PDB file of C-alpha atoms in Angstrom:
ATOM      1  CA  MET B  22       9.178  -3.410  24.288  1.00  0.00           C
ATOM      2  CA  ARG B  23       5.778  -1.724  24.125  1.00  0.00           C
ATOM      3  CA  GLN B  24       3.087  -1.712  21.447  1.00  0.00           C
ATOM      4  CA  ALA B  25      -0.094   0.045  20.348  1.00  0.00           C
ATOM      5  CA  ALA B  26      -2.707  -0.838  17.718  1.00  0.00           C
ATOM      6  CA  PHE B  27      -2.616   1.671  14.861  1.00  0.00           C
ATOM      7  CA  ASP B  28      -5.336   0.392  12.501  1.00  0.00           C
ATOM      8  CA  SER B  29      -8.825  -1.130  12.635  1.00  0.00           C
ATOM      9  CA  ARG B  30      -7.404  -4.649  12.272  1.00  0.00           C
ATOM     10  CA  GLY B  31      -5.328  -4.393  15.424  1.00  0.00           C
ATOM     11  CA  SER B  32      -1.929  -4.126  13.748  1.00  0.00           C
ATOM     12  CA  HIS B  33       0.700  -2.957  16.234  1.00  0.00           C
ATOM     13  CA  ILE B  34       3.457  -0.405  16.105  1.00  0.00           C
ATOM     14  CA  ARG B  35       6.229  -1.294  18.565  1.00  0.00           C
ATOM     15  CA  TRP B  36       9.005   0.516  20.331  1.00  0.00           C
ATOM     16  CA  ALA B  37      11.744  -0.057  22.877  1.00  0.00           C
ATOM     17  CA  GLU B  38      11.627   2.372  25.774  1.00  0.00           C
ATOM     18  CA  VAL B  39      14.173   3.584  28.316  1.00  0.00           C
ATOM     19  CA  PRO B  40      12.704   5.378  31.374  1.00  0.00           C
ATOM     20  CA  GLY B  41      13.935   8.802  32.374  1.00  0.00           C
ATOM     21  CA  ALA B  42      13.121  12.467  32.663  1.00  0.00           C
ATOM     22  CA  GLU B  43      10.739  14.325  30.377  1.00  0.00           C
ATOM     23  CA  PRO B  44      10.498  15.599  27.733  1.00  0.00           C
ATOM     24  CA  ALA B  45      10.942  12.287  26.022  1.00  0.00           C
ATOM     25  CA  ARG B  46      13.240  11.774  23.086  1.00  0.00           C
ATOM     26  CA  VAL B  47      11.650   9.793  20.265  1.00  0.00           C
ATOM     27  CA  TYR B  48      13.929   8.205  17.668  1.00  0.00           C
ATOM     28  CA  LEU B  49      12.655   7.459  14.143  1.00  0.00           C
ATOM     29  CA  HIS B  50      14.604   5.498  11.528  1.00  0.00           C
ATOM     30  CA  GLY B  51      14.793   5.733   7.758  1.00  0.00           C
ATOM     31  CA  LEU B  52      13.462   3.630   4.899  1.00  0.00           C
ATOM     32  CA  GLY B  53      14.204  -0.070   5.339  1.00  0.00           C
ATOM     33  CA  SER B  54      15.806   0.453   8.743  1.00  0.00           C
ATOM     34  CA  MET B  55      14.922   0.113  12.430  1.00  0.00           C
ATOM     35  CA  SER B  56      15.398   2.490  15.316  1.00  0.00           C
ATOM     36  CA  ALA B  57      17.405   0.456  17.818  1.00  0.00           C
ATOM     37  CA  VAL B  58      20.118  -0.363  15.274  1.00  0.00           C
ATOM     38  CA  TYR B  59      20.542   3.257  14.218  1.00  0.00           C
ATOM     39  CA  HIS B  60      19.979   5.066  17.503  1.00  0.00           C
ATOM     40  CA  ALA B  61      20.411   2.891  20.607  1.00  0.00           C
ATOM     41  CA  HIS B  62      24.132   3.671  20.795  1.00  0.00           C
ATOM     42  CA  ILE B  63      23.266   7.371  20.698  1.00  0.00           C
ATOM     43  CA  ALA B  64      20.521   7.271  23.331  1.00  0.00           C
ATOM     44  CA  ALA B  65      22.889   5.399  25.669  1.00  0.00           C
ATOM     45  CA  ARG B  66      25.699   7.962  25.503  1.00  0.00           C
ATOM     46  CA  PRO B  67      26.576   9.647  28.829  1.00  0.00           C
ATOM     47  CA  GLU B  68      25.710  13.132  27.589  1.00  0.00           C
ATOM     48  CA  LEU B  69      22.202  11.948  26.723  1.00  0.00           C
ATOM     49  CA  ALA B  70      21.574   9.615  29.673  1.00  0.00           C
ATOM     50  CA  GLY B  71      18.728  10.173  32.094  1.00  0.00           C
ATOM     51  CA  ARG B  72      16.070  11.113  29.560  1.00  0.00           C
ATOM     52  CA  ARG B  73      13.092   8.995  28.638  1.00  0.00           C
ATOM     53  CA  SER B  74      13.805   7.539  25.195  1.00  0.00           C
ATOM     54  CA  LEU B  75      11.521   5.730  22.764  1.00  0.00           C
ATOM     55  CA  LEU B  76      13.042   3.893  19.799  1.00  0.00           C
ATOM     56  CA  VAL B  77      10.116   3.425  17.440  1.00  0.00           C
ATOM     57  CA  ASP B  78       9.903   1.033  14.492  1.00  0.00           C
ATOM     58  CA  LEU B  79       7.629   2.364  11.745  1.00  0.00           C
ATOM     59  CA  PRO B  80       4.880   0.064  10.398  1.00  0.00           C
ATOM     60  CA  GLY B  81       6.254  -2.618   8.113  1.00  0.00           C
ATOM     61  CA  HIS B  82       9.729  -2.222   9.592  1.00  0.00           C
ATOM     62  CA  GLY B  83      11.708  -3.926  12.333  1.00  0.00           C
ATOM     63  CA  THR B  84       9.525  -5.312  15.121  1.00  0.00           C
ATOM     64  CA  SER B  85       6.296  -3.551  14.073  1.00  0.00           C
ATOM     65  CA  ASP B  86       3.478  -5.306  12.262  1.00  0.00           C
ATOM     66  CA  ARG B  87       3.225  -5.181   8.475  1.00  0.00           C
ATOM     67  CA  PRO B  88      -0.434  -5.143   7.397  1.00  0.00           C
ATOM     68  CA  GLN B  89      -0.916  -5.776   3.700  1.00  0.00           C
ATOM     69  CA  ASP B  90      -3.826  -3.319   3.377  1.00  0.00           C
ATOM     70  CA  PHE B  91      -1.992  -0.344   4.950  1.00  0.00           C
ATOM     71  CA  GLY B  92      -1.015   2.569   2.699  1.00  0.00           C
ATOM     72  CA  TYR B  93       2.446   3.346   4.200  1.00  0.00           C
ATOM     73  CA  THR B  94       2.253   6.986   3.077  1.00  0.00           C
ATOM     74  CA  LEU B  95       3.982   9.665   5.145  1.00  0.00           C
ATOM     75  CA  ASP B  96       0.621  10.551   6.665  1.00  0.00           C
ATOM     76  CA  ASP B  97      -0.007   6.877   7.484  1.00  0.00           C
ATOM     77  CA  HIS B  98       3.357   6.527   9.200  1.00  0.00           C
ATOM     78  CA  ALA B  99       2.855   9.801  11.100  1.00  0.00           C
ATOM     79  CA  HIS B 100      -0.557   8.598  12.277  1.00  0.00           C
ATOM     80  CA  ALA B 101       0.933   5.349  13.581  1.00  0.00           C
ATOM     81  CA  VAL B 102       3.687   7.207  15.463  1.00  0.00           C
ATOM     82  CA  ALA B 103       1.070   9.526  16.963  1.00  0.00           C
ATOM     83  CA  VAL B 104      -0.854   6.468  18.180  1.00  0.00           C
ATOM     84  CA  ALA B 105       2.319   5.147  19.818  1.00  0.00           C
ATOM     85  CA  LEU B 106       3.056   8.458  21.536  1.00  0.00           C
ATOM     86  CA  ASP B 107      -0.539   8.817  22.732  1.00  0.00           C
ATOM     87  CA  ALA B 108      -0.426   5.278  24.137  1.00  0.00           C
ATOM     88  CA  ALA B 109       2.870   6.060  25.877  1.00  0.00           C
ATOM     89  CA  GLY B 110       1.506   9.297  27.330  1.00  0.00           C
ATOM     90  CA  VAL B 111       4.139  11.350  25.526  1.00  0.00           C
ATOM     91  CA  THR B 112       3.653  15.039  24.753  1.00  0.00           C
ATOM     92  CA  SER B 113       6.057  17.787  23.674  1.00  0.00           C
ATOM     93  CA  ALA B 114       8.686  15.234  22.677  1.00  0.00           C
ATOM     94  CA  GLU B 115      11.997  15.818  20.972  1.00  0.00           C
ATOM     95  CA  LEU B 116      11.966  13.876  17.699  1.00  0.00           C
ATOM     96  CA  ILE B 117      15.343  12.632  16.497  1.00  0.00           C
ATOM     97  CA  ALA B 118      14.671  11.388  13.005  1.00  0.00           C
ATOM     98  CA  HIS B 119      16.763  10.092  10.108  1.00  0.00           C
ATOM     99  CA  SER B 120      16.087  10.224   6.355  1.00  0.00           C
ATOM    100  CA  MET B 121      12.490   9.046   5.705  1.00  0.00           C
ATOM    101  CA  GLY B 122      11.887   9.170   9.447  1.00  0.00           C
ATOM    102  CA  GLY B 123      12.664  12.870   9.257  1.00  0.00           C
ATOM    103  CA  ALA B 124       9.916  13.359   6.678  1.00  0.00           C
ATOM    104  CA  VAL B 125       7.522  11.436   8.931  1.00  0.00           C
ATOM    105  CA  ALA B 126       8.570  13.592  11.899  1.00  0.00           C
ATOM    106  CA  ILE B 127       7.885  16.803   9.966  1.00  0.00           C
ATOM    107  CA  VAL B 128       4.411  15.613   8.994  1.00  0.00           C
ATOM    108  CA  LEU B 129       3.730  14.524  12.580  1.00  0.00           C
ATOM    109  CA  ALA B 130       4.842  17.888  13.970  1.00  0.00           C
ATOM    110  CA  HIS B 131       2.500  19.623  11.534  1.00  0.00           C
ATOM    111  CA  ARG B 132      -0.477  17.331  12.166  1.00  0.00           C
ATOM    112  CA  ARG B 133      -0.040  16.961  15.942  1.00  0.00           C
ATOM    113  CA  PRO B 134       1.864  19.957  17.335  1.00  0.00           C
ATOM    114  CA  ASP B 135       1.013  18.859  20.877  1.00  0.00           C
ATOM    115  CA  LEU B 136       3.329  15.881  20.472  1.00  0.00           C
ATOM    116  CA  VAL B 137       6.470  17.691  19.308  1.00  0.00           C
ATOM    117  CA  SER B 138       8.609  20.392  20.933  1.00  0.00           C
ATOM    118  CA  ARG B 139      11.837  19.967  18.946  1.00  0.00           C
ATOM    119  CA  LEU B 140      13.085  18.352  15.744  1.00  0.00           C
ATOM    120  CA  VAL B 141      16.581  16.972  15.205  1.00  0.00           C
ATOM    121  CA  LEU B 142      16.576  15.892  11.569  1.00  0.00           C
ATOM    122  CA  THR B 143      19.390  13.979   9.905  1.00  0.00           C
ATOM    123  CA  GLU B 144      19.411  14.205   6.115  1.00  0.00           C
ATOM    124  CA  ALA B 145      15.623  14.168   6.121  1.00  0.00           C
ATOM    125  CA  ASN B 146      13.735  14.011   2.833  1.00  0.00           C
ATOM    126  CA  LEU B 147      12.332  17.491   2.237  1.00  0.00           C
ATOM    127  CA  ASP B 148      11.151  17.386  -1.376  1.00  0.00           C
ATOM    128  CA  ALA B 149       8.891  15.203  -3.489  1.00  0.00           C
ATOM    129  CA  PHE B 150      10.171  13.361  -6.577  1.00  0.00           C
ATOM    130  CA  PRO B 151      13.837  12.967  -5.552  1.00  0.00           C
ATOM    131  CA  PRO B 152      16.440  12.303  -8.261  1.00  0.00           C
ATOM    132  CA  SER B 153      16.595   8.856  -9.830  1.00  0.00           C
ATOM    133  CA  THR B 154      19.855   8.197  -7.987  1.00  0.00           C
ATOM    134  CA  ALA B 155      18.047   8.280  -4.616  1.00  0.00           C
ATOM    135  CA  ALA B 156      17.423   4.864  -3.079  1.00  0.00           C
ATOM    136  CA  SER B 157      13.728   5.564  -2.609  1.00  0.00           C
ATOM    137  CA  SER B 158      13.374   6.474  -6.277  1.00  0.00           C
ATOM    138  CA  GLY B 159      15.027   3.234  -7.323  1.00  0.00           C
ATOM    139  CA  ILE B 160      12.591   1.200  -5.235  1.00  0.00           C
ATOM    140  CA  ALA B 161       9.576   3.263  -6.290  1.00  0.00           C
ATOM    141  CA  ALA B 162      10.477   2.824  -9.962  1.00  0.00           C
ATOM    142  CA  TYR B 163       9.273  -0.783  -9.763  1.00  0.00           C
ATOM    143  CA  GLU B 164       5.615  -1.708  -9.989  1.00  0.00           C
ATOM    144  CA  GLU B 165       4.519  -3.054  -6.621  1.00  0.00           C
ATOM    145  CA  GLU B 166       4.117  -6.724  -7.576  1.00  0.00           C
ATOM    146  CA  GLU B 167       7.322  -6.615  -9.619  1.00  0.00           C
ATOM    147  CA  PHE B 168       9.192  -5.322  -6.586  1.00  0.00           C
ATOM    148  CA  VAL B 169       7.696  -7.907  -4.234  1.00  0.00           C
ATOM    149  CA  GLU B 170       8.462 -10.801  -6.601  1.00  0.00           C
ATOM    150  CA  GLU B 171      11.857  -9.736  -7.987  1.00  0.00           C
ATOM    151  CA  GLY B 172      12.992  -6.238  -7.072  1.00  0.00           C
ATOM    152  CA  TYR B 173      13.218  -6.745  -3.330  1.00  0.00           C
ATOM    153  CA  ALA B 174      15.826  -9.495  -3.655  1.00  0.00           C
ATOM    154  CA  ARG B 175      17.689  -7.472  -6.268  1.00  0.00           C
ATOM    155  CA  VAL B 176      17.812  -4.364  -4.069  1.00  0.00           C
ATOM    156  CA  LEU B 177      18.955  -6.407  -1.065  1.00  0.00           C
ATOM    157  CA  GLY B 178      21.878  -7.613  -3.139  1.00  0.00           C
ATOM    158  CA  GLU B 179      22.791  -4.110  -4.268  1.00  0.00           C
ATOM    159  CA  VAL B 180      22.738  -2.139  -1.011  1.00  0.00           C
ATOM    160  CA  GLY B 181      25.547  -2.239   1.534  1.00  0.00           C
ATOM    161  CA  PRO B 182      25.609  -4.919   4.235  1.00  0.00           C
ATOM    162  CA  LEU B 183      24.507  -2.613   7.071  1.00  0.00           C
ATOM    163  CA  TRP B 184      21.394  -1.446   5.273  1.00  0.00           C
ATOM    164  CA  ALA B 185      20.659  -4.953   3.986  1.00  0.00           C
ATOM    165  CA  ALA B 186      20.751  -6.253   7.566  1.00  0.00           C
ATOM    166  CA  THR B 187      17.714  -4.148   8.484  1.00  0.00           C
ATOM    167  CA  MET B 188      16.076  -4.038   5.060  1.00  0.00           C
ATOM    168  CA  ARG B 189      15.640  -7.804   5.079  1.00  0.00           C
ATOM    169  CA  LEU B 190      13.520  -7.338   8.223  1.00  0.00           C
ATOM    170  CA  THR B 191      11.259  -4.934   6.321  1.00  0.00           C
ATOM    171  CA  ASP B 192       8.188  -6.304   4.550  1.00  0.00           C
ATOM    172  CA  PRO B 193       8.736  -6.000   0.773  1.00  0.00           C
ATOM    173  CA  ARG B 194       5.295  -4.527   0.102  1.00  0.00           C
ATOM    174  CA  ALA B 195       5.655  -2.080   2.985  1.00  0.00           C
ATOM    175  CA  LEU B 196       9.102  -1.094   1.723  1.00  0.00           C
ATOM    176  CA  HIS B 197       7.803  -0.370  -1.758  1.00  0.00           C
ATOM    177  CA  ARG B 198       4.743   1.551  -0.584  1.00  0.00           C
ATOM    178  CA  SER B 199       6.867   3.543   1.862  1.00  0.00           C
ATOM    179  CA  ALA B 200       9.279   4.460  -0.940  1.00  0.00           C
ATOM    180  CA  VAL B 201       6.394   5.485  -3.204  1.00  0.00           C
ATOM    181  CA  GLY B 202       4.864   7.561  -0.422  1.00  0.00           C
ATOM    182  CA  LEU B 203       8.191   9.199   0.307  1.00  0.00           C
ATOM    183  CA  CYS B 204       8.699  10.100  -3.351  1.00  0.00           C
ATOM    184  CA  ARG B 205       5.212  11.585  -3.553  1.00  0.00           C
ATOM    185  CA  GLY B 206       5.833  13.579  -0.394  1.00  0.00           C
ATOM    186  CA  SER B 207       3.309  15.370   1.777  1.00  0.00           C
ATOM    187  CA  SER B 208       0.863  18.153   0.957  1.00  0.00           C
ATOM    188  CA  PRO B 209       2.133  20.800   1.478  1.00  0.00           C
ATOM    189  CA  VAL B 210       5.569  19.330   0.794  1.00  0.00           C
ATOM    190  CA  MET B 211       7.862  18.588   3.754  1.00  0.00           C
ATOM    191  CA  ARG B 212      10.210  21.512   3.136  1.00  0.00           C
ATOM    192  CA  THR B 213       7.309  23.978   3.296  1.00  0.00           C
ATOM    193  CA  LEU B 214       5.972  22.350   6.458  1.00  0.00           C
ATOM    194  CA  LEU B 215       9.396  22.446   8.111  1.00  0.00           C
ATOM    195  CA  GLU B 216       9.918  26.108   7.350  1.00  0.00           C
ATOM    196  CA  GLY B 217       6.600  26.964   8.989  1.00  0.00           C
ATOM    197  CA  LEU B 218       6.863  24.877  12.162  1.00  0.00           C
ATOM    198  CA  PRO B 219       7.009  26.925  15.395  1.00  0.00           C
ATOM    199  CA  VAL B 220       9.458  24.594  17.189  1.00  0.00           C
ATOM    200  CA  ASP B 221      13.221  24.378  17.617  1.00  0.00           C
ATOM    201  CA  ARG B 222      14.606  22.734  14.460  1.00  0.00           C
ATOM    202  CA  ILE B 223      18.090  21.533  13.596  1.00  0.00           C
ATOM    203  CA  PHE B 224      19.030  19.804  10.340  1.00  0.00           C
ATOM    204  CA  LEU B 225      22.206  17.696  10.170  1.00  0.00           C
ATOM    205  CA  GLN B 226      23.864  17.260   6.790  1.00  0.00           C
ATOM    206  CA  GLY B 227      26.820  14.922   6.372  1.00  0.00           C
ATOM    207  CA  GLU B 228      29.815  16.690   4.845  1.00  0.00           C
ATOM    208  CA  ALA B 229      30.295  13.862   2.348  1.00  0.00           C
ATOM    209  CA  SER B 230      26.729  14.286   1.087  1.00  0.00           C
ATOM    210  CA  GLY B 231      27.450  17.739  -0.313  1.00  0.00           C
ATOM    211  CA  GLU B 232      25.678  21.042   0.166  1.00  0.00           C
ATOM    212  CA  LEU B 233      22.056  20.910   1.283  1.00  0.00           C
ATOM    213  CA  ALA B 234      19.739  22.247  -1.417  1.00  0.00           C
ATOM    214  CA  GLY B 235      17.754  25.266  -0.291  1.00  0.00           C
ATOM    215  CA  ARG B 236      19.880  25.787   2.797  1.00  0.00           C
ATOM    216  CA  GLU B 237      19.504  29.581   2.738  1.00  0.00           C
ATOM    217  CA  SER B 238      15.715  29.389   2.707  1.00  0.00           C
ATOM    218  CA  LEU B 239      15.695  26.941   5.618  1.00  0.00           C
ATOM    219  CA  GLU B 240      18.021  29.120   7.662  1.00  0.00           C
ATOM    220  CA  ALA B 241      15.943  32.204   6.879  1.00  0.00           C
ATOM    221  CA  ALA B 242      12.961  30.318   8.334  1.00  0.00           C
ATOM    222  CA  GLY B 243      14.863  29.625  11.549  1.00  0.00           C
ATOM    223  CA  VAL B 244      16.076  26.096  10.838  1.00  0.00           C
ATOM    224  CA  ARG B 245      19.623  25.605  12.086  1.00  0.00           C
ATOM    225  CA  VAL B 246      21.581  23.686   9.437  1.00  0.00           C
ATOM    226  CA  VAL B 247      24.782  21.991  10.599  1.00  0.00           C
ATOM    227  CA  THR B 248      27.256  20.327   8.249  1.00  0.00           C
ATOM    228  CA  VAL B 249      28.782  17.398  10.142  1.00  0.00           C
ATOM    229  CA  PRO B 250      32.425  16.695   9.275  1.00  0.00           C
ATOM    230  CA  GLU B 251      33.645  13.194   8.480  1.00  0.00           C
ATOM    231  CA  ALA B 252      30.084  11.984   7.893  1.00  0.00           C
ATOM    232  CA  GLY B 253      27.829  10.900   5.078  1.00  0.00           C
ATOM    233  CA  HIS B 254      24.130  10.009   5.115  1.00  0.00           C
ATOM    234  CA  ASN B 255      24.404   7.956   8.311  1.00  0.00           C
ATOM    235  CA  VAL B 256      25.743  10.680  10.571  1.00  0.00           C
ATOM    236  CA  MET B 257      24.964   8.685  13.729  1.00  0.00           C
ATOM    237  CA  PHE B 258      27.435   5.992  12.607  1.00  0.00           C
ATOM    238  CA  ASP B 259      30.047   8.168  10.942  1.00  0.00           C
ATOM    239  CA  ASN B 260      30.381  10.832  13.644  1.00  0.00           C
ATOM    240  CA  PRO B 261      28.406   9.763  16.737  1.00  0.00           C
ATOM    241  CA  GLY B 262      29.995  12.410  18.949  1.00  0.00           C
ATOM    242  CA  ALA B 263      28.809  15.273  16.747  1.00  0.00           C
ATOM    243  CA  PHE B 264      25.431  13.611  16.371  1.00  0.00           C
ATOM    244  CA  ALA B 265      24.978  13.261  20.136  1.00  0.00           C
ATOM    245  CA  ALA B 266      26.054  16.875  20.655  1.00  0.00           C
ATOM    246  CA  ALA B 267      23.311  17.988  18.269  1.00  0.00           C
ATOM    247  CA  VAL B 268      20.731  15.919  20.119  1.00  0.00           C
ATOM    248  CA  ALA B 269      21.948  17.314  23.431  1.00  0.00           C
ATOM    249  CA  GLY B 270      21.794  20.859  22.040  1.00  0.00           C
ATOM    250  CA  THR B 271      25.452  21.628  22.690  1.00  0.00           C
ATOM    251  CA  VAL B 272      26.588  22.086  19.092  1.00  0.00           C
TER     252      VAL B 272
END
């Protein structure tokens, strides 16, 4: 495990790293998750072996620190990841990013183009103010103190066991602020940023999740959209072979 201080108080973002050839692959998890749980089995697959891989835990999540005075907006998360990549000496990385991590990756690629050469996004959040049925919207609907005192435990009891296993390692305040930041989105919004990025971009949509909104516009902007069969939101669990093929660039 490696770490780098991402704020003035010395709070650390942490990541597990596997040595290998450049360009590095950097894995980013979603809201209430952690990278090793969602991506270690992918990074270790034979078709992806031999490449330097960083499995990064966003601030407030997993093994990273959880400062109480941090904003946890998409920009804040992207800044912390940039600090980690600078500390690791990573440039022109391939970012493999899931859900909220995909939104963070898009913002990072826009803010620091030197750090990103390719985006592999899995059901990334592209729009602000998602529908009320979205998990982030449900968390963000609470007031912060209400969520910390009551909502966090309630949400843990409502989500499935796999997500709860990593969510309970996420700081409640960081989880709420991250959800609020995700619902507010970036400026310009993530979809607009993604369409304008001058890097190779692939977007994976689980077949069970339904048609991706705005697919035609994304494809017109050069984003390759792939519907993954036999998969829902967690494509890396539901169809790891197809997911690894997308990361390897063979799909």
